[in-house]
Amino acid sequence: GESVGLHLPTLSVQEGDNSIINCAYSNSASDYFIWYKQESGKGPQFIIDIRSNMDKRQGQRVTVLLNKTVKHLSLQIAATQPGDSAVYFCAENSGGSNYKLTFGKGTLLTVNP
Amino acid sequence: KAGVTQTPRYLIKTRGQQVTLSCSPISGHRSVSWYQQTPGQGLQFLFEYFSETQRNKGNFPGRFSGRQFSNSRSEMNVSTLELGDSALYLCASSLPLTSGSTDTQYFGPGTRLTVL
């Protein structure tokens, strides 16, 4: 039969705008969270990570926010560029190991020039 | 420093056959994890190897197996292939958490397996 793909949330922004990608994680025991970017035909690329003893971490043009109360993670991208267009995944170590990650279904970010 | 490499990049097999995929981690990395990515199920963890031992395992049938060699290179094998095994198989390597190290997983480009 025909396979049903995951319905990917999508976010479309204008070049130069800020982007916010959200993720609800599943396991309240998770204590390590990562954001990955995947471009078409490539493997996931590490963007930024955060541990549960923090609620905010900043990188170059990116910020990750963690709200453990509502099990929510967000990725903020400042001054979004066309090269940021990709699928973004959040991941958590819900299996208790940082080497066994559980991934969200991803968000497709499209940046319009 | 070279990234994670996976071979082959593309593979076509028929149902019932078996397949072996290879992964070379980043130099110095000792942990290798494997994931399956499909449109229907997304990214799912298969297993993780460290120092030639399987440390973590996902919820996949026994047809999926792997191993790691003394140089940290890893292979995964899928026996008796089914149509549903068509997927992108991703390998990720990391440096186990020791003093001054990080456990960030870095992914390779994947092997695209098509089962006919």
CSV table of N, CA and C in Angstrom, one decimal, chain A:
chain,number,residue,atom,x,y,z
A,1,GLY,N,0.8,-1.2,0.0
A,1,GLY,CA,0.0,0.0,0.0
A,1,GLY,C,0.9,1.2,0.0
A,2,GLU,N,0.2,2.3,-0.1
A,2,GLU,CA,1.0,3.6,-0.2
A,2,GLU,C,1.4,4.0,1.2
A,3,SER,N,2.7,4.4,1.3
A,3,SER,CA,3.2,4.8,2.7
A,3,SER,C,2.7,6.2,3.0
A,4,VAL,N,2.5,6.4,4.2
A,4,VAL,CA,2.1,7.8,4.6
A,4,VAL,C,3.3,8.4,5.3
A,5,GLY,N,3.8,9.6,4.8
A,5,GLY,CA,4.9,10.2,5.4
A,5,GLY,C,4.5,11.1,6.5
A,6,LEU,N,5.5,11.4,7.3
A,6,LEU,CA,5.3,12.3,8.4
A,6,LEU,C,4.8,13.7,7.9
A,7,HIS,N,3.9,14.3,8.6
A,7,HIS,CA,3.5,15.6,8.2
A,7,HIS,C,4.4,16.6,8.8
A,8,LEU,N,5.3,17.2,8.0
A,8,LEU,CA,6.3,18.1,8.6
A,8,LEU,C,5.7,19.5,8.8
A,9,PRO,N,5.8,20.0,10.0
A,9,PRO,CA,5.5,21.5,10.1
A,9,PRO,C,6.4,22.3,9.2
A,10,THR,N,5.9,23.4,8.7
A,10,THR,CA,6.7,24.2,7.9
A,10,THR,C,6.7,25.7,8.4
A,11,LEU,N,7.8,26.3,8.1
A,11,LEU,CA,7.9,27.7,8.5
A,11,LEU,C,8.6,28.4,7.4
A,12,SER,N,7.9,29.5,6.9
A,12,SER,CA,8.4,30.2,5.8
A,12,SER,C,8.7,31.7,6.3
A,13,VAL,N,9.9,32.1,6.1
A,13,VAL,CA,10.3,33.5,6.5
A,13,VAL,C,11.0,34.2,5.4
A,14,GLN,N,11.1,35.5,5.6
A,14,GLN,CA,11.8,36.4,4.6
A,14,GLN,C,13.3,36.5,5.1
A,15,GLU,N,14.2,36.5,4.1
A,15,GLU,CA,15.6,36.7,4.4
A,15,GLU,C,15.8,37.9,5.3
A,16,GLY,N,16.6,37.7,6.4
A,16,GLY,CA,16.9,38.8,7.3
A,16,GLY,C,16.0,38.8,8.5
A,17,ASP,N,14.8,38.1,8.4
A,17,ASP,CA,14.0,38.0,9.6
A,17,ASP,C,14.6,37.0,10.6
A,18,ASN,N,14.0,37.0,11.8
A,18,ASN,CA,14.4,36.0,12.8
A,18,ASN,C,13.4,34.8,12.7
A,19,SER,N,13.9,33.7,12.9
A,19,SER,CA,13.1,32.4,12.9
A,19,SER,C,13.0,31.8,14.2
A,20,ILE,N,11.9,31.2,14.6
A,20,ILE,CA,11.8,30.5,15.8
A,20,ILE,C,11.1,29.1,15.4
A,21,ILE,N,11.9,28.1,15.8
A,21,ILE,CA,11.4,26.7,15.5
A,21,ILE,C,11.1,26.0,16.9
A,22,ASN,N,10.0,25.5,17.0
A,22,ASN,CA,9.6,24.9,18.3
A,22,ASN,C,9.6,23.4,18.3
A,23,CYS,N,9.7,22.8,19.5
A,23,CYS,CA,9.8,21.4,19.6
A,23,CYS,C,9.2,21.0,21.0
A,24,ALA,N,8.3,20.0,21.0
A,24,ALA,CA,7.8,19.5,22.3
A,24,ALA,C,8.5,18.1,22.4
A,25,TYR,N,9.3,18.0,23.5
A,25,TYR,CA,9.9,16.7,23.7
A,25,TYR,C,9.1,15.8,24.6
A,26,SER,N,9.5,14.5,24.6
A,26,SER,CA,8.5,13.5,25.1
A,26,SER,C,8.8,13.0,26.5
A,27,ASN,N,10.1,13.0,26.9
A,27,ASN,CA,10.4,12.4,28.2
A,27,ASN,C,10.9,13.4,29.2
A,28,SER,N,10.2,13.5,30.3
A,28,SER,CA,10.6,14.4,31.3
A,28,SER,C,11.9,14.0,32.0
A,29,ALA,N,12.4,12.8,31.8
A,29,ALA,CA,13.7,12.4,32.3
A,29,ALA,C,14.9,12.8,31.4
A,30,SER,N,14.6,13.2,30.2
A,30,SER,CA,15.6,13.6,29.3
A,30,SER,C,16.4,14.8,29.9
A,31,ASP,N,17.7,14.8,29.7
A,31,ASP,CA,18.5,15.9,30.3
A,31,ASP,C,19.6,16.4,29.3
A,32,TYR,N,19.4,16.0,28.1
A,32,TYR,CA,20.4,16.5,27.0
A,32,TYR,C,19.6,16.7,25.8
A,33,PHE,N,19.7,17.8,25.1
A,33,PHE,CA,18.9,18.2,24.0
A,33,PHE,C,19.7,18.8,22.9
A,34,ILE,N,19.4,18.4,21.7
A,34,ILE,CA,20.3,18.9,20.6
A,34,ILE,C,19.4,19.3,19.4
A,35,TRP,N,19.8,20.3,18.7
A,35,TRP,CA,19.2,20.7,17.4
A,35,TRP,C,20.2,20.3,16.3
A,36,TYR,N,19.5,19.7,15.2
A,36,TYR,CA,20.3,19.4,14.0
A,36,TYR,C,19.6,20.0,12.8
A,37,LYS,N,20.4,20.3,11.8
A,37,LYS,CA,19.9,20.8,10.6
A,37,LYS,C,20.2,19.8,9.5
A,38,GLN,N,19.2,19.5,8.7
A,38,GLN,CA,19.4,18.5,7.6
A,38,GLN,C,19.0,19.1,6.2
A,39,GLU,N,20.0,19.3,5.4
A,39,GLU,CA,19.7,19.7,4.0
A,39,GLU,C,19.5,18.5,3.1
A,40,SER,N,18.8,18.8,2.0
A,40,SER,CA,18.4,17.7,1.1
A,40,SER,C,19.7,16.9,0.7
A,41,GLY,N,19.6,15.6,0.8
A,41,GLY,CA,20.7,14.7,0.4
A,41,GLY,C,21.9,14.6,1.3
A,42,LYS,N,21.7,15.2,2.5
A,42,LYS,CA,22.9,15.2,3.5
A,42,LYS,C,22.4,14.6,4.8
A,43,GLY,N,23.4,14.3,5.6
A,43,GLY,CA,23.1,13.9,6.9
A,43,GLY,C,22.8,15.1,7.9
A,44,PRO,N,22.2,14.8,9.0
A,44,PRO,CA,22.0,15.9,10.0
A,44,PRO,C,23.3,16.6,10.4
A,45,GLN,N,23.2,17.9,10.5
A,45,GLN,CA,24.4,18.7,10.9
A,45,GLN,C,24.1,19.3,12.3
A,46,PHE,N,25.0,19.1,13.2
A,46,PHE,CA,24.9,19.6,14.6
A,46,PHE,C,24.8,21.1,14.6
A,47,ILE,N,23.9,21.7,15.3
A,47,ILE,CA,23.8,23.1,15.4
A,47,ILE,C,24.2,23.6,16.8
A,48,ILE,N,23.4,23.1,17.8
A,48,ILE,CA,23.7,23.5,19.2
A,48,ILE,C,23.0,22.5,20.1
A,49,ASP,N,23.6,22.4,21.3
A,49,ASP,CA,23.0,21.5,22.3
A,49,ASP,C,22.8,22.3,23.6
A,50,ILE,N,22.0,21.7,24.5
A,50,ILE,CA,21.8,22.3,25.8
A,50,ILE,C,21.5,21.2,26.8
A,51,ARG,N,22.0,21.3,28.0
A,51,ARG,CA,21.7,20.4,29.1
A,51,ARG,C,20.6,20.9,30.0
A,52,SER,N,20.0,20.0,30.7
A,52,SER,CA,18.8,20.4,31.5
A,52,SER,C,19.1,21.3,32.7
A,53,ASN,N,20.4,21.5,33.0
A,53,ASN,CA,20.7,22.5,34.1
A,53,ASN,C,20.8,23.9,33.6
A,54,MET,N,20.5,24.1,32.3
A,54,MET,CA,20.5,25.4,31.7
A,54,MET,C,19.1,25.6,31.1
A,55,ASP,N,18.7,26.9,30.9
A,55,ASP,CA,17.5,27.2,30.2
A,55,ASP,C,17.7,28.0,28.9
A,56,LYS,N,18.9,28.4,28.7
A,56,LYS,CA,19.3,29.1,27.5
A,56,LYS,C,20.7,28.9,27.1
A,57,ARG,N,21.0,28.8,25.8
A,57,ARG,CA,22.3,28.7,25.4
A,57,ARG,C,22.4,29.4,24.0
A,58,GLN,N,23.5,30.2,23.8
A,58,GLN,CA,23.7,30.9,22.6
A,58,GLN,C,24.8,30.4,21.8
A,59,GLY,N,24.7,30.4,20.5
A,59,GLY,CA,25.8,30.1,19.6
A,59,GLY,C,25.9,31.3,18.6
A,60,GLN,N,26.5,31.0,17.5
A,60,GLN,CA,26.6,32.0,16.4
A,60,GLN,C,25.3,32.1,15.7
A,61,ARG,N,24.6,33.1,15.8
A,61,ARG,CA,23.3,33.4,15.2
A,61,ARG,C,22.1,32.5,15.7
A,62,VAL,N,22.4,31.6,16.6
A,62,VAL,CA,21.4,30.7,17.1
A,62,VAL,C,21.3,30.7,18.6
A,63,THR,N,20.1,30.5,19.1
A,63,THR,CA,19.9,30.5,20.6
A,63,THR,C,18.9,29.3,20.8
A,64,VAL,N,19.2,28.5,21.8
A,64,VAL,CA,18.3,27.5,22.2
A,64,VAL,C,17.7,27.8,23.5
A,65,LEU,N,16.4,27.6,23.6
A,65,LEU,CA,15.7,27.8,24.9
A,65,LEU,C,15.1,26.5,25.4
A,66,LEU,N,15.2,26.2,26.6
A,66,LEU,CA,14.6,25.0,27.2
A,66,LEU,C,13.7,25.4,28.3
A,67,ASN,N,12.4,24.9,28.2
A,67,ASN,CA,11.4,25.0,29.3
A,67,ASN,C,11.0,23.6,29.8
A,68,LYS,N,11.6,23.2,30.9
A,68,LYS,CA,11.4,21.9,31.3
A,68,LYS,C,10.0,21.7,31.9
A,69,THR,N,9.4,22.8,32.4
A,69,THR,CA,8.1,22.7,33.0
A,69,THR,C,7.1,22.2,32.0
A,70,VAL,N,7.2,22.7,30.8
A,70,VAL,CA,6.2,22.3,29.7
A,70,VAL,C,6.9,21.4,28.7
A,71,LYS,N,8.1,20.9,28.9
A,71,LYS,CA,8.8,20.1,28.0
A,71,LYS,C,8.9,20.7,26.6
A,72,HIS,N,9.4,21.8,26.5
A,72,HIS,CA,9.4,22.6,25.3
A,72,HIS,C,10.8,23.1,25.0
A,73,LEU,N,11.2,23.0,23.8
A,73,LEU,CA,12.5,23.4,23.3
A,73,LEU,C,12.3,24.3,22.1
A,74,SER,N,13.1,25.4,22.0
A,74,SER,CA,13.0,26.2,20.8
A,74,SER,C,14.3,26.6,20.3
A,75,LEU,N,14.4,26.8,19.0
A,75,LEU,CA,15.6,27.2,18.3
A,75,LEU,C,15.3,28.6,17.7
A,76,GLN,N,16.1,29.6,18.0
A,76,GLN,CA,15.9,30.9,17.4
A,76,GLN,C,17.1,31.1,16.5
A,77,ILE,N,16.8,31.5,15.3
A,77,ILE,CA,17.9,31.8,14.3
A,77,ILE,C,17.8,33.3,14.0
A,78,ALA,N,18.8,34.0,14.2
A,78,ALA,CA,18.8,35.5,13.9
A,78,ALA,C,19.2,35.7,12.5
A,79,ALA,N,18.6,36.8,11.9
A,79,ALA,CA,18.9,37.2,10.6
A,79,ALA,C,19.0,36.1,9.6
A,80,THR,N,17.9,35.4,9.5
A,80,THR,CA,17.8,34.1,8.7
A,80,THR,C,18.3,34.4,7.2
A,81,GLN,N,19.1,33.4,6.7
A,81,GLN,CA,19.7,33.5,5.4
A,81,GLN,C,19.1,32.4,4.5
A,82,PRO,N,19.2,32.5,3.2
A,82,PRO,CA,18.7,31.4,2.3
A,82,PRO,C,19.4,30.1,2.6
A,83,GLY,N,20.7,30.2,3.0
A,83,GLY,CA,21.4,29.0,3.3
A,83,GLY,C,20.9,28.3,4.6
A,84,ASP,N,20.0,28.9,5.3
A,84,ASP,CA,19.4,28.3,6.5
A,84,ASP,C,18.2,27.4,6.1
A,85,SER,N,17.8,27.4,4.9
A,85,SER,CA,16.7,26.6,4.4
A,85,SER,C,17.1,25.1,4.6
A,86,ALA,N,16.2,24.4,5.3
A,86,ALA,CA,16.6,23.0,5.6
A,86,ALA,C,15.4,22.4,6.5
A,87,VAL,N,15.6,21.2,6.9
A,87,VAL,CA,14.7,20.6,7.9
A,87,VAL,C,15.5,20.6,9.2
A,88,TYR,N,14.8,21.1,10.3
A,88,TYR,CA,15.5,21.2,11.6
A,88,TYR,C,14.8,20.2,12.5
A,89,PHE,N,15.7,19.4,13.2
A,89,PHE,CA,15.2,18.4,14.1
A,89,PHE,C,15.7,18.7,15.5
A,90,CYS,N,14.8,18.5,16.5
A,90,CYS,CA,15.3,18.5,17.9
A,90,CYS,C,15.5,17.0,18.3
A,91,ALA,N,16.3,16.8,19.2
A,91,ALA,CA,16.6,15.4,19.6
A,91,ALA,C,16.8,15.4,21.2
A,92,GLU,N,16.5,14.4,21.8
A,92,GLU,CA,16.7,14.2,23.3
A,92,GLU,C,17.2,12.9,23.6
A,93,ASN,N,17.9,12.8,24.7
A,93,ASN,CA,18.5,11.5,25.2
A,93,ASN,C,17.5,10.7,26.0
A,94,SER,N,16.3,10.5,25.5
A,94,SER,CA,15.2,9.9,26.3
A,94,SER,C,15.5,8.5,26.7
A,95,GLY,N,16.5,7.9,26.1
A,95,GLY,CA,16.8,6.5,26.5
A,95,GLY,C,17.8,6.5,27.6
A,96,GLY,N,18.2,7.6,28.1
A,96,GLY,CA,19.1,7.7,29.2
A,96,GLY,C,20.6,7.7,28.8
A,97,SER,N,20.8,7.6,27.5
A,97,SER,CA,22.2,7.7,27.0
A,97,SER,C,22.3,8.8,26.0
A,98,ASN,N,23.4,9.5,26.1
A,98,ASN,CA,23.6,10.6,25.1
A,98,ASN,C,24.0,10.1,23.7
A,99,TYR,N,24.1,8.8,23.6
A,99,TYR,CA,24.5,8.1,22.3
A,99,TYR,C,23.3,7.4,21.7
A,100,LYS,N,22.1,7.6,22.3
A,100,LYS,CA,20.9,7.0,21.9
A,100,LYS,C,19.8,8.1,21.9
A,101,LEU,N,19.7,8.8,20.8
A,101,LEU,CA,18.9,9.9,20.7
A,101,LEU,C,17.5,9.6,20.1
A,102,THR,N,16.5,10.3,20.6
A,102,THR,CA,15.1,10.3,20.1
A,102,THR,C,14.9,11.6,19.4
A,103,PHE,N,14.5,11.5,18.1
A,103,PHE,CA,14.4,12.7,17.3
A,103,PHE,C,12.9,13.1,17.1
A,104,GLY,N,12.7,14.4,17.1
A,104,GLY,CA,11.3,14.9,16.7
A,104,GLY,C,11.2,14.7,15.2
A,105,LYS,N,10.0,15.0,14.7
A,105,LYS,CA,9.7,14.8,13.3
A,105,LYS,C,10.2,15.8,12.4
A,106,GLY,N,10.7,16.9,12.9
A,106,GLY,CA,11.3,17.9,12.1
A,106,GLY,C,10.4,19.1,11.7
A,107,THR,N,11.0,20.2,11.3
A,107,THR,CA,10.3,21.4,10.8
A,107,THR,C,11.1,21.8,9.6
A,108,LEU,N,10.3,22.0,8.5
A,108,LEU,CA,10.9,22.5,7.3
A,108,LEU,C,10.9,24.0,7.3
A,109,LEU,N,12.1,24.6,7.2
A,109,LEU,CA,12.3,26.1,7.2
A,109,LEU,C,12.6,26.5,5.8
A,110,THR,N,11.8,27.4,5.2
A,110,THR,CA,12.1,27.9,3.9
A,110,THR,C,12.3,29.4,4.1
A,111,VAL,N,13.5,29.9,3.5
A,111,VAL,CA,13.8,31.3,3.6
A,111,VAL,C,13.7,31.9,2.2
A,112,ASN,N,12.8,32.9,2.1
A,112,ASN,CA,12.6,33.5,0.8
A,112,ASN,C,13.5,34.7,0.7
A,113,PRO,N,14.2,34.8,-0.5
A,113,PRO,CA,15.1,35.9,-0.7
A,113,PRO,C,14.3,37.3,-0.9
